[in-house]
């Protein structure tokens, strides 16, 4: 187990480094100059050159990356060109909002998908199965940005049940969480349904029923438990997608999180802020994947990570 963790940590470091290289160089290759965006239109060439030197943008791109990497290893991700504050400080101020939204979206997805998926499997080829399958198909077919706009028009503008934007009360969280979690809800619903259909025909399930166990016990302790590993795998992989999808959702609902911050920083060509946002999200993503792998051992004691295991 120790060797596996060390190997995965090394892989994670390589992944994060690769992301930092890709984002750093793509930002520099994109059209536009952050200096001309931040300075007034009447700025002289001398003032522009002075600003570029101040922010280190006058150096060759490989040199800029070497400076960035050296500072990043010391925990310094640079100063935001737009906010004029340390990028990590601005990012940490926005991170709680994104974590709150992602957690709410995950809670919504699980609370809807697991019951619906179970019901669809247990009531196969009935109206309940068709409704559950239809809900999953709608969740995967409807673009989140369109769903978010429709939710605002119906439940905020039309009915006045929820606020249109912002963050403050629990009611502000409802529509963004549904929007962000809709695709994950659909994916988990289909996974639970197909997984349950597979295990319900297994010998150990028939044996449990033959012993006279309650149907609820058979479903929860014997059937549902055996689809937890693929379920946890999908959730672990999709948590990164929740962070990525938060860019659109936070923009629609003016949610003050990392996603909206990243989009604003891209539009402003705020290189340090974009780099810090992507780097932190990458670290969170690889950490979640490592945590999911370690969770397998708890869910299925037969799994062991050693040198002979693949």
PDB file of C-alpha atoms in Angstrom:
ATOM      1  CA  UNK A   1       0.000   0.000   0.000  1.00  0.00           C
ATOM      2  CA  UNK A   2       2.797   2.420   0.886  1.00  0.00           C
ATOM      3  CA  UNK A   3       4.559   1.848  -2.433  1.00  0.00           C
ATOM      4  CA  UNK A   4       1.295   2.362  -4.302  1.00  0.00           C
ATOM      5  CA  UNK A   5       0.607   5.658  -2.520  1.00  0.00           C
ATOM      6  CA  UNK A   6       4.111   6.918  -3.273  1.00  0.00           C
ATOM      7  CA  UNK A   7       3.722   5.950  -6.932  1.00  0.00           C
ATOM      8  CA  UNK A   8       0.353   7.684  -7.188  1.00  0.00           C
ATOM      9  CA  UNK A   9       1.689  10.808  -5.484  1.00  0.00           C
ATOM     10  CA  UNK A  10       4.528  10.922  -8.006  1.00  0.00           C
ATOM     11  CA  UNK A  11       2.038  10.536 -10.852  1.00  0.00           C
ATOM     12  CA  UNK A  12      -0.070  13.313  -9.355  1.00  0.00           C
ATOM     13  CA  UNK A  13       2.919  15.657  -9.220  1.00  0.00           C
ATOM     14  CA  UNK A  14       3.658  14.947 -12.894  1.00  0.00           C
ATOM     15  CA  UNK A  15       0.021  15.594 -13.852  1.00  0.00           C
ATOM     16  CA  UNK A  16      -0.116  18.906 -11.985  1.00  0.00           C
ATOM     17  CA  UNK A  17       3.201  19.958 -13.514  1.00  0.00           C
ATOM     18  CA  UNK A  18       1.936  19.071 -16.994  1.00  0.00           C
ATOM     19  CA  UNK A  19      -1.218  21.116 -16.431  1.00  0.00           C
ATOM     20  CA  UNK A  20       0.835  24.086 -15.268  1.00  0.00           C
ATOM     21  CA  UNK A  21       3.013  23.932 -18.400  1.00  0.00           C
ATOM     22  CA  UNK A  22       0.023  23.629 -20.725  1.00  0.00           C
ATOM     23  CA  UNK A  23      -1.950  26.474 -19.157  1.00  0.00           C
ATOM     24  CA  UNK A  24       1.062  28.767 -18.847  1.00  0.00           C
ATOM     25  CA  UNK A  25       2.093  28.506 -22.490  1.00  0.00           C
ATOM     26  CA  UNK A  26      -1.452  28.526 -23.913  1.00  0.00           C
ATOM     27  CA  UNK A  27      -2.197  31.767 -22.071  1.00  0.00           C
ATOM     28  CA  UNK A  28       0.896  33.392 -23.559  1.00  0.00           C
ATOM     29  CA  UNK A  29      -0.031  32.207 -27.053  1.00  0.00           C
ATOM     30  CA  UNK A  30      -3.593  33.548 -26.826  1.00  0.00           C
ATOM     31  CA  UNK A  31      -4.282  36.876 -28.573  1.00  0.00           C
ATOM     32  CA  UNK A  32      -4.420  39.981 -26.409  1.00  0.00           C
ATOM     33  CA  UNK A  33      -2.092  41.740 -24.004  1.00  0.00           C
ATOM     34  CA  UNK A  34      -2.998  42.141 -20.308  1.00  0.00           C
ATOM     35  CA  UNK A  35      -0.961  45.339 -20.108  1.00  0.00           C
ATOM     36  CA  UNK A  36      -3.009  47.162 -22.749  1.00  0.00           C
ATOM     37  CA  UNK A  37      -6.225  45.961 -21.090  1.00  0.00           C
ATOM     38  CA  UNK A  38      -5.237  47.233 -17.643  1.00  0.00           C
ATOM     39  CA  UNK A  39      -3.705  50.557 -18.631  1.00  0.00           C
ATOM     40  CA  UNK A  40      -5.653  53.524 -19.917  1.00  0.00           C
ATOM     41  CA  UNK A  41      -5.925  53.943 -23.683  1.00  0.00           C
ATOM     42  CA  UNK A  42      -3.739  57.042 -23.566  1.00  0.00           C
ATOM     43  CA  UNK A  43      -0.800  55.166 -22.020  1.00  0.00           C
ATOM     44  CA  UNK A  44       2.467  55.908 -23.777  1.00  0.00           C
ATOM     45  CA  UNK A  45       4.770  53.194 -25.155  1.00  0.00           C
ATOM     46  CA  UNK A  46       7.169  53.969 -22.305  1.00  0.00           C
ATOM     47  CA  UNK A  47       4.443  53.368 -19.710  1.00  0.00           C
ATOM     48  CA  UNK A  48       3.447  50.101 -21.400  1.00  0.00           C
ATOM     49  CA  UNK A  49       7.073  48.941 -21.465  1.00  0.00           C
ATOM     50  CA  UNK A  50       7.489  49.875 -17.790  1.00  0.00           C
ATOM     51  CA  UNK A  51       4.363  47.912 -16.838  1.00  0.00           C
ATOM     52  CA  UNK A  52       5.520  44.862 -18.794  1.00  0.00           C
ATOM     53  CA  UNK A  53       8.871  44.988 -17.022  1.00  0.00           C
ATOM     54  CA  UNK A  54       7.160  45.403 -13.636  1.00  0.00           C
ATOM     55  CA  UNK A  55       5.058  42.272 -14.161  1.00  0.00           C
ATOM     56  CA  UNK A  56       7.868  40.297 -15.773  1.00  0.00           C
ATOM     57  CA  UNK A  57       6.112  40.067 -19.133  1.00  0.00           C
ATOM     58  CA  UNK A  58       9.107  41.438 -21.031  1.00  0.00           C
ATOM     59  CA  UNK A  59      11.144  38.271 -20.472  1.00  0.00           C
ATOM     60  CA  UNK A  60      11.111  35.234 -22.825  1.00  0.00           C
ATOM     61  CA  UNK A  61       8.234  32.843 -22.108  1.00  0.00           C
ATOM     62  CA  UNK A  62      10.483  29.966 -20.895  1.00  0.00           C
ATOM     63  CA  UNK A  63      12.122  32.367 -18.435  1.00  0.00           C
ATOM     64  CA  UNK A  64       8.704  33.543 -17.253  1.00  0.00           C
ATOM     65  CA  UNK A  65       7.698  29.925 -16.641  1.00  0.00           C
ATOM     66  CA  UNK A  66      10.888  29.168 -14.722  1.00  0.00           C
ATOM     67  CA  UNK A  67      10.207  32.153 -12.459  1.00  0.00           C
ATOM     68  CA  UNK A  68       6.577  31.079 -12.009  1.00  0.00           C
ATOM     69  CA  UNK A  69       7.518  27.480 -11.185  1.00  0.00           C
ATOM     70  CA  UNK A  70      10.169  28.531  -8.682  1.00  0.00           C
ATOM     71  CA  UNK A  71       7.723  30.776  -6.851  1.00  0.00           C
ATOM     72  CA  UNK A  72       4.926  28.183  -7.024  1.00  0.00           C
ATOM     73  CA  UNK A  73       7.131  25.626  -5.271  1.00  0.00           C
ATOM     74  CA  UNK A  74       7.401  28.152  -2.434  1.00  0.00           C
ATOM     75  CA  UNK A  75       3.621  28.651  -2.303  1.00  0.00           C
ATOM     76  CA  UNK A  76       3.661  31.947  -4.202  1.00  0.00           C
ATOM     77  CA  UNK A  77       1.418  31.873  -7.282  1.00  0.00           C
ATOM     78  CA  UNK A  78       2.023  35.510  -8.112  1.00  0.00           C
ATOM     79  CA  UNK A  79      -0.038  38.677  -7.778  1.00  0.00           C
ATOM     80  CA  UNK A  80      -3.288  39.158  -9.645  1.00  0.00           C
ATOM     81  CA  UNK A  81      -2.915  41.826 -12.322  1.00  0.00           C
ATOM     82  CA  UNK A  82      -6.575  42.793 -11.996  1.00  0.00           C
ATOM     83  CA  UNK A  83      -7.150  42.594  -8.226  1.00  0.00           C
ATOM     84  CA  UNK A  84      -3.629  43.737  -7.267  1.00  0.00           C
ATOM     85  CA  UNK A  85      -3.539  41.096  -4.520  1.00  0.00           C
ATOM     86  CA  UNK A  86      -1.815  37.720  -4.143  1.00  0.00           C
ATOM     87  CA  UNK A  87      -3.595  35.310  -6.492  1.00  0.00           C
ATOM     88  CA  UNK A  88      -3.767  32.569  -3.868  1.00  0.00           C
ATOM     89  CA  UNK A  89      -5.453  34.977  -1.427  1.00  0.00           C
ATOM     90  CA  UNK A  90      -8.155  35.913  -3.945  1.00  0.00           C
ATOM     91  CA  UNK A  91      -8.605  32.259  -4.857  1.00  0.00           C
ATOM     92  CA  UNK A  92      -9.024  31.104  -1.269  1.00  0.00           C
ATOM     93  CA  UNK A  93     -11.645  33.787  -0.702  1.00  0.00           C
ATOM     94  CA  UNK A  94     -13.703  32.353  -3.579  1.00  0.00           C
ATOM     95  CA  UNK A  95     -13.034  28.660  -2.926  1.00  0.00           C
ATOM     96  CA  UNK A  96     -15.646  28.184  -0.134  1.00  0.00           C
ATOM     97  CA  UNK A  97     -18.426  29.290  -2.488  1.00  0.00           C
ATOM     98  CA  UNK A  98     -17.406  26.762  -5.147  1.00  0.00           C
ATOM     99  CA  UNK A  99     -17.017  23.975  -2.585  1.00  0.00           C
ATOM    100  CA  UNK A 100     -20.459  24.779  -1.200  1.00  0.00           C
ATOM    101  CA  UNK A 101     -22.018  24.723  -4.667  1.00  0.00           C
ATOM    102  CA  UNK A 102     -20.243  21.491  -5.649  1.00  0.00           C
ATOM    103  CA  UNK A 103     -21.294  19.772  -2.411  1.00  0.00           C
ATOM    104  CA  UNK A 104     -24.908  20.868  -2.909  1.00  0.00           C
ATOM    105  CA  UNK A 105     -24.848  19.660  -6.525  1.00  0.00           C
ATOM    106  CA  UNK A 106     -23.441  16.290  -5.431  1.00  0.00           C
ATOM    107  CA  UNK A 107     -26.060  15.984  -2.683  1.00  0.00           C
ATOM    108  CA  UNK A 108     -28.825  16.770  -5.173  1.00  0.00           C
ATOM    109  CA  UNK A 109     -27.450  14.226  -7.653  1.00  0.00           C
ATOM    110  CA  UNK A 110     -27.226  11.393  -5.131  1.00  0.00           C
ATOM    111  CA  UNK A 111     -30.543  12.113  -3.408  1.00  0.00           C
ATOM    112  CA  UNK A 112     -32.366  11.945  -6.751  1.00  0.00           C
ATOM    113  CA  UNK A 113     -30.310   9.436  -8.739  1.00  0.00           C
ATOM    114  CA  UNK A 114     -30.028   6.566  -6.251  1.00  0.00           C
ATOM    115  CA  UNK A 115     -33.777   6.281  -5.435  1.00  0.00           C
ATOM    116  CA  UNK A 116     -34.764   6.778  -9.081  1.00  0.00           C
ATOM    117  CA  UNK A 117     -32.180   4.273 -10.318  1.00  0.00           C
ATOM    118  CA  UNK A 118     -33.256   1.702  -7.734  1.00  0.00           C
ATOM    119  CA  UNK A 119     -36.923   2.179  -8.563  1.00  0.00           C
ATOM    120  CA  UNK A 120     -36.240   1.840 -12.294  1.00  0.00           C
ATOM    121  CA  UNK A 121     -34.362  -1.428 -11.753  1.00  0.00           C
ATOM    122  CA  UNK A 122     -36.897  -2.903  -9.337  1.00  0.00           C
ATOM    123  CA  UNK A 123     -39.839  -1.873 -11.553  1.00  0.00           C
ATOM    124  CA  UNK A 124     -38.229  -2.815 -14.835  1.00  0.00           C
ATOM    125  CA  UNK A 125     -40.329  -2.279 -17.982  1.00  0.00           C
ATOM    126  CA  UNK A 126     -43.039  -0.456 -16.050  1.00  0.00           C
ATOM    127  CA  UNK A 127     -44.111   3.175 -16.156  1.00  0.00           C
ATOM    128  CA  UNK A 128     -41.728   3.890 -13.236  1.00  0.00           C
ATOM    129  CA  UNK A 129     -38.819   2.521 -15.243  1.00  0.00           C
ATOM    130  CA  UNK A 130     -39.761   4.617 -18.261  1.00  0.00           C
ATOM    131  CA  UNK A 131     -40.083   7.761 -16.131  1.00  0.00           C
ATOM    132  CA  UNK A 132     -36.716   7.184 -14.472  1.00  0.00           C
ATOM    133  CA  UNK A 133     -34.992   6.448 -17.762  1.00  0.00           C
ATOM    134  CA  UNK A 134     -36.629   9.492 -19.331  1.00  0.00           C
ATOM    135  CA  UNK A 135     -35.418  11.696 -16.481  1.00  0.00           C
ATOM    136  CA  UNK A 136     -31.869  10.406 -16.946  1.00  0.00           C
ATOM    137  CA  UNK A 137     -31.988  11.010 -20.692  1.00  0.00           C
ATOM    138  CA  UNK A 138     -33.270  14.554 -20.167  1.00  0.00           C
ATOM    139  CA  UNK A 139     -30.515  15.261 -17.651  1.00  0.00           C
ATOM    140  CA  UNK A 140     -27.849  14.216 -20.140  1.00  0.00           C
ATOM    141  CA  UNK A 141     -29.473  15.868 -23.158  1.00  0.00           C
ATOM    142  CA  UNK A 142     -30.246  19.328 -21.754  1.00  0.00           C
ATOM    143  CA  UNK A 143     -27.220  21.674 -21.720  1.00  0.00           C
ATOM    144  CA  UNK A 144     -26.619  23.057 -18.204  1.00  0.00           C
ATOM    145  CA  UNK A 145     -26.510  26.672 -19.400  1.00  0.00           C
ATOM    146  CA  UNK A 146     -29.943  26.286 -21.038  1.00  0.00           C
ATOM    147  CA  UNK A 147     -31.331  24.524 -17.963  1.00  0.00           C
ATOM    148  CA  UNK A 148     -30.036  27.293 -15.704  1.00  0.00           C
ATOM    149  CA  UNK A 149     -31.672  30.005 -17.806  1.00  0.00           C
ATOM    150  CA  UNK A 150     -34.984  28.107 -17.892  1.00  0.00           C
ATOM    151  CA  UNK A 151     -34.920  27.591 -14.117  1.00  0.00           C
ATOM    152  CA  UNK A 152     -34.395  31.326 -13.619  1.00  0.00           C
ATOM    153  CA  UNK A 153     -37.220  32.231 -16.007  1.00  0.00           C
ATOM    154  CA  UNK A 154     -39.690  29.793 -14.433  1.00  0.00           C
ATOM    155  CA  UNK A 155     -38.870  29.680 -10.720  1.00  0.00           C
ATOM    156  CA  UNK A 156     -37.303  33.117 -10.199  1.00  0.00           C
ATOM    157  CA  UNK A 157     -38.860  35.505 -12.702  1.00  0.00           C
ATOM    158  CA  UNK A 158     -42.166  33.684 -13.189  1.00  0.00           C
ATOM    159  CA  UNK A 159     -43.019  32.214  -9.786  1.00  0.00           C
ATOM    160  CA  UNK A 160     -40.666  34.248  -7.596  1.00  0.00           C
ATOM    161  CA  UNK A 161     -39.742  31.240  -5.478  1.00  0.00           C
ATOM    162  CA  UNK A 162     -35.964  31.641  -5.631  1.00  0.00           C
ATOM    163  CA  UNK A 163     -33.496  34.517  -6.130  1.00  0.00           C
ATOM    164  CA  UNK A 164     -32.133  35.023  -9.621  1.00  0.00           C
ATOM    165  CA  UNK A 165     -28.499  35.389  -8.584  1.00  0.00           C
ATOM    166  CA  UNK A 166     -26.035  35.909  -5.756  1.00  0.00           C
ATOM    167  CA  UNK A 167     -25.093  33.983  -2.650  1.00  0.00           C
ATOM    168  CA  UNK A 168     -26.408  34.472   0.855  1.00  0.00           C
ATOM    169  CA  UNK A 169     -29.303  32.277   1.941  1.00  0.00           C
ATOM    170  CA  UNK A 170     -29.965  28.569   1.275  1.00  0.00           C
ATOM    171  CA  UNK A 171     -32.558  29.585  -1.313  1.00  0.00           C
ATOM    172  CA  UNK A 172     -29.759  31.100  -3.415  1.00  0.00           C
ATOM    173  CA  UNK A 173     -28.197  27.632  -3.625  1.00  0.00           C
ATOM    174  CA  UNK A 174     -31.160  25.628  -4.935  1.00  0.00           C
ATOM    175  CA  UNK A 175     -31.236  26.542  -8.627  1.00  0.00           C
ATOM    176  CA  UNK A 176     -27.431  26.592  -9.136  1.00  0.00           C
ATOM    177  CA  UNK A 177     -27.123  23.186  -7.436  1.00  0.00           C
ATOM    178  CA  UNK A 178     -29.801  21.667  -9.675  1.00  0.00           C
ATOM    179  CA  UNK A 179     -28.172  23.171 -12.760  1.00  0.00           C
ATOM    180  CA  UNK A 180     -24.681  21.965 -11.878  1.00  0.00           C
ATOM    181  CA  UNK A 181     -25.788  18.527 -10.671  1.00  0.00           C
ATOM    182  CA  UNK A 182     -28.218  17.651 -13.473  1.00  0.00           C
ATOM    183  CA  UNK A 183     -25.703  15.829 -15.690  1.00  0.00           C
ATOM    184  CA  UNK A 184     -24.181  13.917 -12.766  1.00  0.00           C
ATOM    185  CA  UNK A 185     -27.681  12.983 -11.579  1.00  0.00           C
ATOM    186  CA  UNK A 186     -28.494  11.509 -14.988  1.00  0.00           C
ATOM    187  CA  UNK A 187     -25.216   9.586 -15.136  1.00  0.00           C
ATOM    188  CA  UNK A 188     -25.608   8.084 -11.653  1.00  0.00           C
ATOM    189  CA  UNK A 189     -29.254   7.182 -12.333  1.00  0.00           C
ATOM    190  CA  UNK A 190     -28.300   5.117 -15.373  1.00  0.00           C
ATOM    191  CA  UNK A 191     -25.341   3.571 -13.547  1.00  0.00           C
ATOM    192  CA  UNK A 192     -27.448   2.527 -10.545  1.00  0.00           C
ATOM    193  CA  UNK A 193     -30.167   1.094 -12.786  1.00  0.00           C
ATOM    194  CA  UNK A 194     -27.799  -0.963 -14.951  1.00  0.00           C
ATOM    195  CA  UNK A 195     -25.743  -2.083 -11.962  1.00  0.00           C
ATOM    196  CA  UNK A 196     -28.795  -3.201 -10.017  1.00  0.00           C
ATOM    197  CA  UNK A 197     -30.173  -5.115 -12.998  1.00  0.00           C
ATOM    198  CA  UNK A 198     -26.875  -7.006 -13.175  1.00  0.00           C
ATOM    199  CA  UNK A 199     -26.629  -7.931  -9.491  1.00  0.00           C
ATOM    200  CA  UNK A 200     -30.303  -8.742  -8.913  1.00  0.00           C
ATOM    201  CA  UNK A 201     -29.856 -11.894 -10.985  1.00  0.00           C
ATOM    202  CA  UNK A 202     -26.766 -13.074  -9.098  1.00  0.00           C
ATOM    203  CA  UNK A 203     -26.813 -16.244  -7.009  1.00  0.00           C
ATOM    204  CA  UNK A 204     -26.043 -14.486  -3.724  1.00  0.00           C
ATOM    205  CA  UNK A 205     -29.110 -12.260  -4.132  1.00  0.00           C
ATOM    206  CA  UNK A 206     -31.353 -15.257  -4.825  1.00  0.00           C
ATOM    207  CA  UNK A 207     -29.813 -17.041  -1.847  1.00  0.00           C
ATOM    208  CA  UNK A 208     -30.492 -14.054   0.418  1.00  0.00           C
ATOM    209  CA  UNK A 209     -34.118 -14.003  -0.686  1.00  0.00           C
ATOM    210  CA  UNK A 210     -34.414 -17.775  -0.236  1.00  0.00           C
ATOM    211  CA  UNK A 211     -33.243 -17.367   3.369  1.00  0.00           C
ATOM    212  CA  UNK A 212     -36.246 -15.168   4.023  1.00  0.00           C
ATOM    213  CA  UNK A 213     -34.416 -11.869   4.433  1.00  0.00           C
ATOM    214  CA  UNK A 214     -36.478  -8.730   4.110  1.00  0.00           C
ATOM    215  CA  UNK A 215     -36.484  -7.265   0.606  1.00  0.00           C
ATOM    216  CA  UNK A 216     -35.072  -3.994   1.919  1.00  0.00           C
ATOM    217  CA  UNK A 217     -32.145  -5.854   3.493  1.00  0.00           C
ATOM    218  CA  UNK A 218     -31.508  -7.770   0.283  1.00  0.00           C
ATOM    219  CA  UNK A 219     -31.504  -4.589  -1.791  1.00  0.00           C
ATOM    220  CA  UNK A 220     -29.423  -2.389   0.524  1.00  0.00           C
ATOM    221  CA  UNK A 221     -26.942  -4.815   2.079  1.00  0.00           C
ATOM    222  CA  UNK A 222     -26.449  -7.301  -0.740  1.00  0.00           C
ATOM    223  CA  UNK A 223     -27.351  -5.690  -4.057  1.00  0.00           C
ATOM    224  CA  UNK A 224     -26.636  -1.983  -3.619  1.00  0.00           C
ATOM    225  CA  UNK A 225     -23.382  -2.592  -1.760  1.00  0.00           C
ATOM    226  CA  UNK A 226     -21.949  -4.430  -4.764  1.00  0.00           C
ATOM    227  CA  UNK A 227     -22.389  -1.497  -7.122  1.00  0.00           C
ATOM    228  CA  UNK A 228     -20.641   0.952  -4.794  1.00  0.00           C
ATOM    229  CA  UNK A 229     -17.204   0.587  -6.409  1.00  0.00           C
ATOM    230  CA  UNK A 230     -18.259   1.652  -9.935  1.00  0.00           C
ATOM    231  CA  UNK A 231     -20.492   4.284  -8.348  1.00  0.00           C
ATOM    232  CA  UNK A 232     -17.638   5.739  -6.290  1.00  0.00           C
ATOM    233  CA  UNK A 233     -15.392   5.654  -9.367  1.00  0.00           C
ATOM    234  CA  UNK A 234     -17.837   7.712 -11.412  1.00  0.00           C
ATOM    235  CA  UNK A 235     -18.439  10.165  -8.575  1.00  0.00           C
ATOM    236  CA  UNK A 236     -14.703  10.633  -8.036  1.00  0.00           C
ATOM    237  CA  UNK A 237     -14.110  11.325 -11.720  1.00  0.00           C
ATOM    238  CA  UNK A 238     -17.127  13.600 -12.048  1.00  0.00           C
ATOM    239  CA  UNK A 239     -16.220  15.757  -9.048  1.00  0.00           C
ATOM    240  CA  UNK A 240     -13.568  17.303 -11.254  1.00  0.00           C
ATOM    241  CA  UNK A 241     -16.267  17.904 -13.860  1.00  0.00           C
ATOM    242  CA  UNK A 242     -18.341  19.685 -11.209  1.00  0.00           C
ATOM    243  CA  UNK A 243     -15.508  22.152 -10.697  1.00  0.00           C
ATOM    244  CA  UNK A 244     -15.229  22.628 -14.453  1.00  0.00           C
ATOM    245  CA  UNK A 245     -18.977  22.986 -14.912  1.00  0.00           C
ATOM    246  CA  UNK A 246     -19.043  25.560 -12.139  1.00  0.00           C
ATOM    247  CA  UNK A 247     -17.593  28.083 -14.607  1.00  0.00           C
ATOM    248  CA  UNK A 248     -20.860  28.152 -16.563  1.00  0.00           C
ATOM    249  CA  UNK A 249     -23.189  27.761 -13.593  1.00  0.00           C
ATOM    250  CA  UNK A 250     -21.494  30.436 -11.502  1.00  0.00           C
ATOM    251  CA  UNK A 251     -21.587  32.841 -14.433  1.00  0.00           C
ATOM    252  CA  UNK A 252     -25.316  32.306 -15.027  1.00  0.00           C
ATOM    253  CA  UNK A 253     -26.256  32.784 -11.372  1.00  0.00           C
ATOM    254  CA  UNK A 254     -23.540  35.344 -10.518  1.00  0.00           C
ATOM    255  CA  UNK A 255     -22.240  32.903  -7.908  1.00  0.00           C
ATOM    256  CA  UNK A 256     -19.008  34.316  -6.419  1.00  0.00           C
ATOM    257  CA  UNK A 257     -16.882  31.202  -6.798  1.00  0.00           C
ATOM    258  CA  UNK A 258     -13.685  30.042  -8.449  1.00  0.00           C
ATOM    259  CA  UNK A 259     -15.373  29.278 -11.771  1.00  0.00           C
ATOM    260  CA  UNK A 260     -16.698  32.797 -12.223  1.00  0.00           C
ATOM    261  CA  UNK A 261     -13.363  34.176 -11.031  1.00  0.00           C
ATOM    262  CA  UNK A 262     -11.500  32.098 -13.631  1.00  0.00           C
ATOM    263  CA  UNK A 263     -13.761  33.322 -16.437  1.00  0.00           C
ATOM    264  CA  UNK A 264     -13.354  36.946 -15.361  1.00  0.00           C
ATOM    265  CA  UNK A 265      -9.591  36.461 -15.181  1.00  0.00           C
ATOM    266  CA  UNK A 266      -9.478  34.952 -18.673  1.00  0.00           C
ATOM    267  CA  UNK A 267     -11.392  37.905 -20.100  1.00  0.00           C
ATOM    268  CA  UNK A 268      -9.022  40.308 -18.316  1.00  0.00           C
ATOM    269  CA  UNK A 269      -5.928  38.332 -19.401  1.00  0.00           C
ATOM    270  CA  UNK A 270      -5.016  38.065 -15.730  1.00  0.00           C
ATOM    271  CA  UNK A 271      -2.340  35.403 -16.212  1.00  0.00           C
ATOM    272  CA  UNK A 272      -1.425  34.795 -12.542  1.00  0.00           C
ATOM    273  CA  UNK A 273      -5.075  34.456 -11.520  1.00  0.00           C
ATOM    274  CA  UNK A 274      -5.913  31.991 -14.293  1.00  0.00           C
ATOM    275  CA  UNK A 275      -2.794  29.938 -13.561  1.00  0.00           C
ATOM    276  CA  UNK A 276      -3.571  29.830  -9.843  1.00  0.00           C
ATOM    277  CA  UNK A 277      -7.195  28.813 -10.462  1.00  0.00           C
ATOM    278  CA  UNK A 278      -6.344  25.974 -12.839  1.00  0.00           C
ATOM    279  CA  UNK A 279      -3.446  24.773 -10.695  1.00  0.00           C
ATOM    280  CA  UNK A 280      -5.506  24.590  -7.496  1.00  0.00           C
ATOM    281  CA  UNK A 281      -8.395  22.853  -9.267  1.00  0.00           C
ATOM    282  CA  UNK A 282      -5.913  20.335 -10.718  1.00  0.00           C
ATOM    283  CA  UNK A 283      -4.536  19.592  -7.259  1.00  0.00           C
ATOM    284  CA  UNK A 284      -8.057  19.055  -5.922  1.00  0.00           C
ATOM    285  CA  UNK A 285      -8.885  16.770  -8.848  1.00  0.00           C
ATOM    286  CA  UNK A 286      -5.839  14.489  -8.491  1.00  0.00           C
ATOM    287  CA  UNK A 287      -6.325  14.366  -4.712  1.00  0.00           C
ATOM    288  CA  UNK A 288      -9.939  13.238  -5.152  1.00  0.00           C
ATOM    289  CA  UNK A 289      -8.856  10.508  -7.567  1.00  0.00           C
ATOM    290  CA  UNK A 290      -6.262   9.271  -5.087  1.00  0.00           C
ATOM    291  CA  UNK A 291      -8.855   9.303  -2.304  1.00  0.00           C
ATOM    292  CA  UNK A 292     -11.243   7.267  -4.471  1.00  0.00           C
ATOM    293  CA  UNK A 293      -8.566   4.631  -5.130  1.00  0.00           C
ATOM    294  CA  UNK A 294      -7.868   4.305  -1.409  1.00  0.00           C
ATOM    295  CA  UNK A 295     -11.597   4.098  -0.691  1.00  0.00           C
ATOM    296  CA  UNK A 296     -11.791   0.935  -2.804  1.00  0.00           C
ATOM    297  CA  UNK A 297      -9.947  -1.011  -0.108  1.00  0.00           C
ATOM    298  CA  UNK A 298     -12.575  -0.046   2.459  1.00  0.00           C
ATOM    299  CA  UNK A 299     -15.493  -0.875   0.169  1.00  0.00           C
ATOM    300  CA  UNK A 300     -14.025  -4.193  -1.001  1.00  0.00           C
ATOM    301  CA  UNK A 301     -11.419  -5.759   1.343  1.00  0.00           C
ATOM    302  CA  UNK A 302     -10.445  -8.170  -1.459  1.00  0.00           C
ATOM    303  CA  UNK A 303      -8.702  -5.280  -3.231  1.00  0.00           C
ATOM    304  CA  UNK A 304      -5.061  -4.914  -2.294  1.00  0.00           C
ATOM    305  CA  UNK A 305      -2.513  -2.530  -3.762  1.00  0.00           C
ATOM    306  CA  UNK A 306       0.861  -4.213  -3.903  1.00  0.00           C
ATOM    307  CA  UNK A 307       3.643  -4.825  -6.395  1.00  0.00           C
ATOM    308  CA  UNK A 308       1.959  -7.862  -7.873  1.00  0.00           C
ATOM    309  CA  UNK A 309      -1.355  -6.081  -8.373  1.00  0.00           C
ATOM    310  CA  UNK A 310      -2.134  -4.369 -11.637  1.00  0.00           C
TER     311      UNK A 310
END
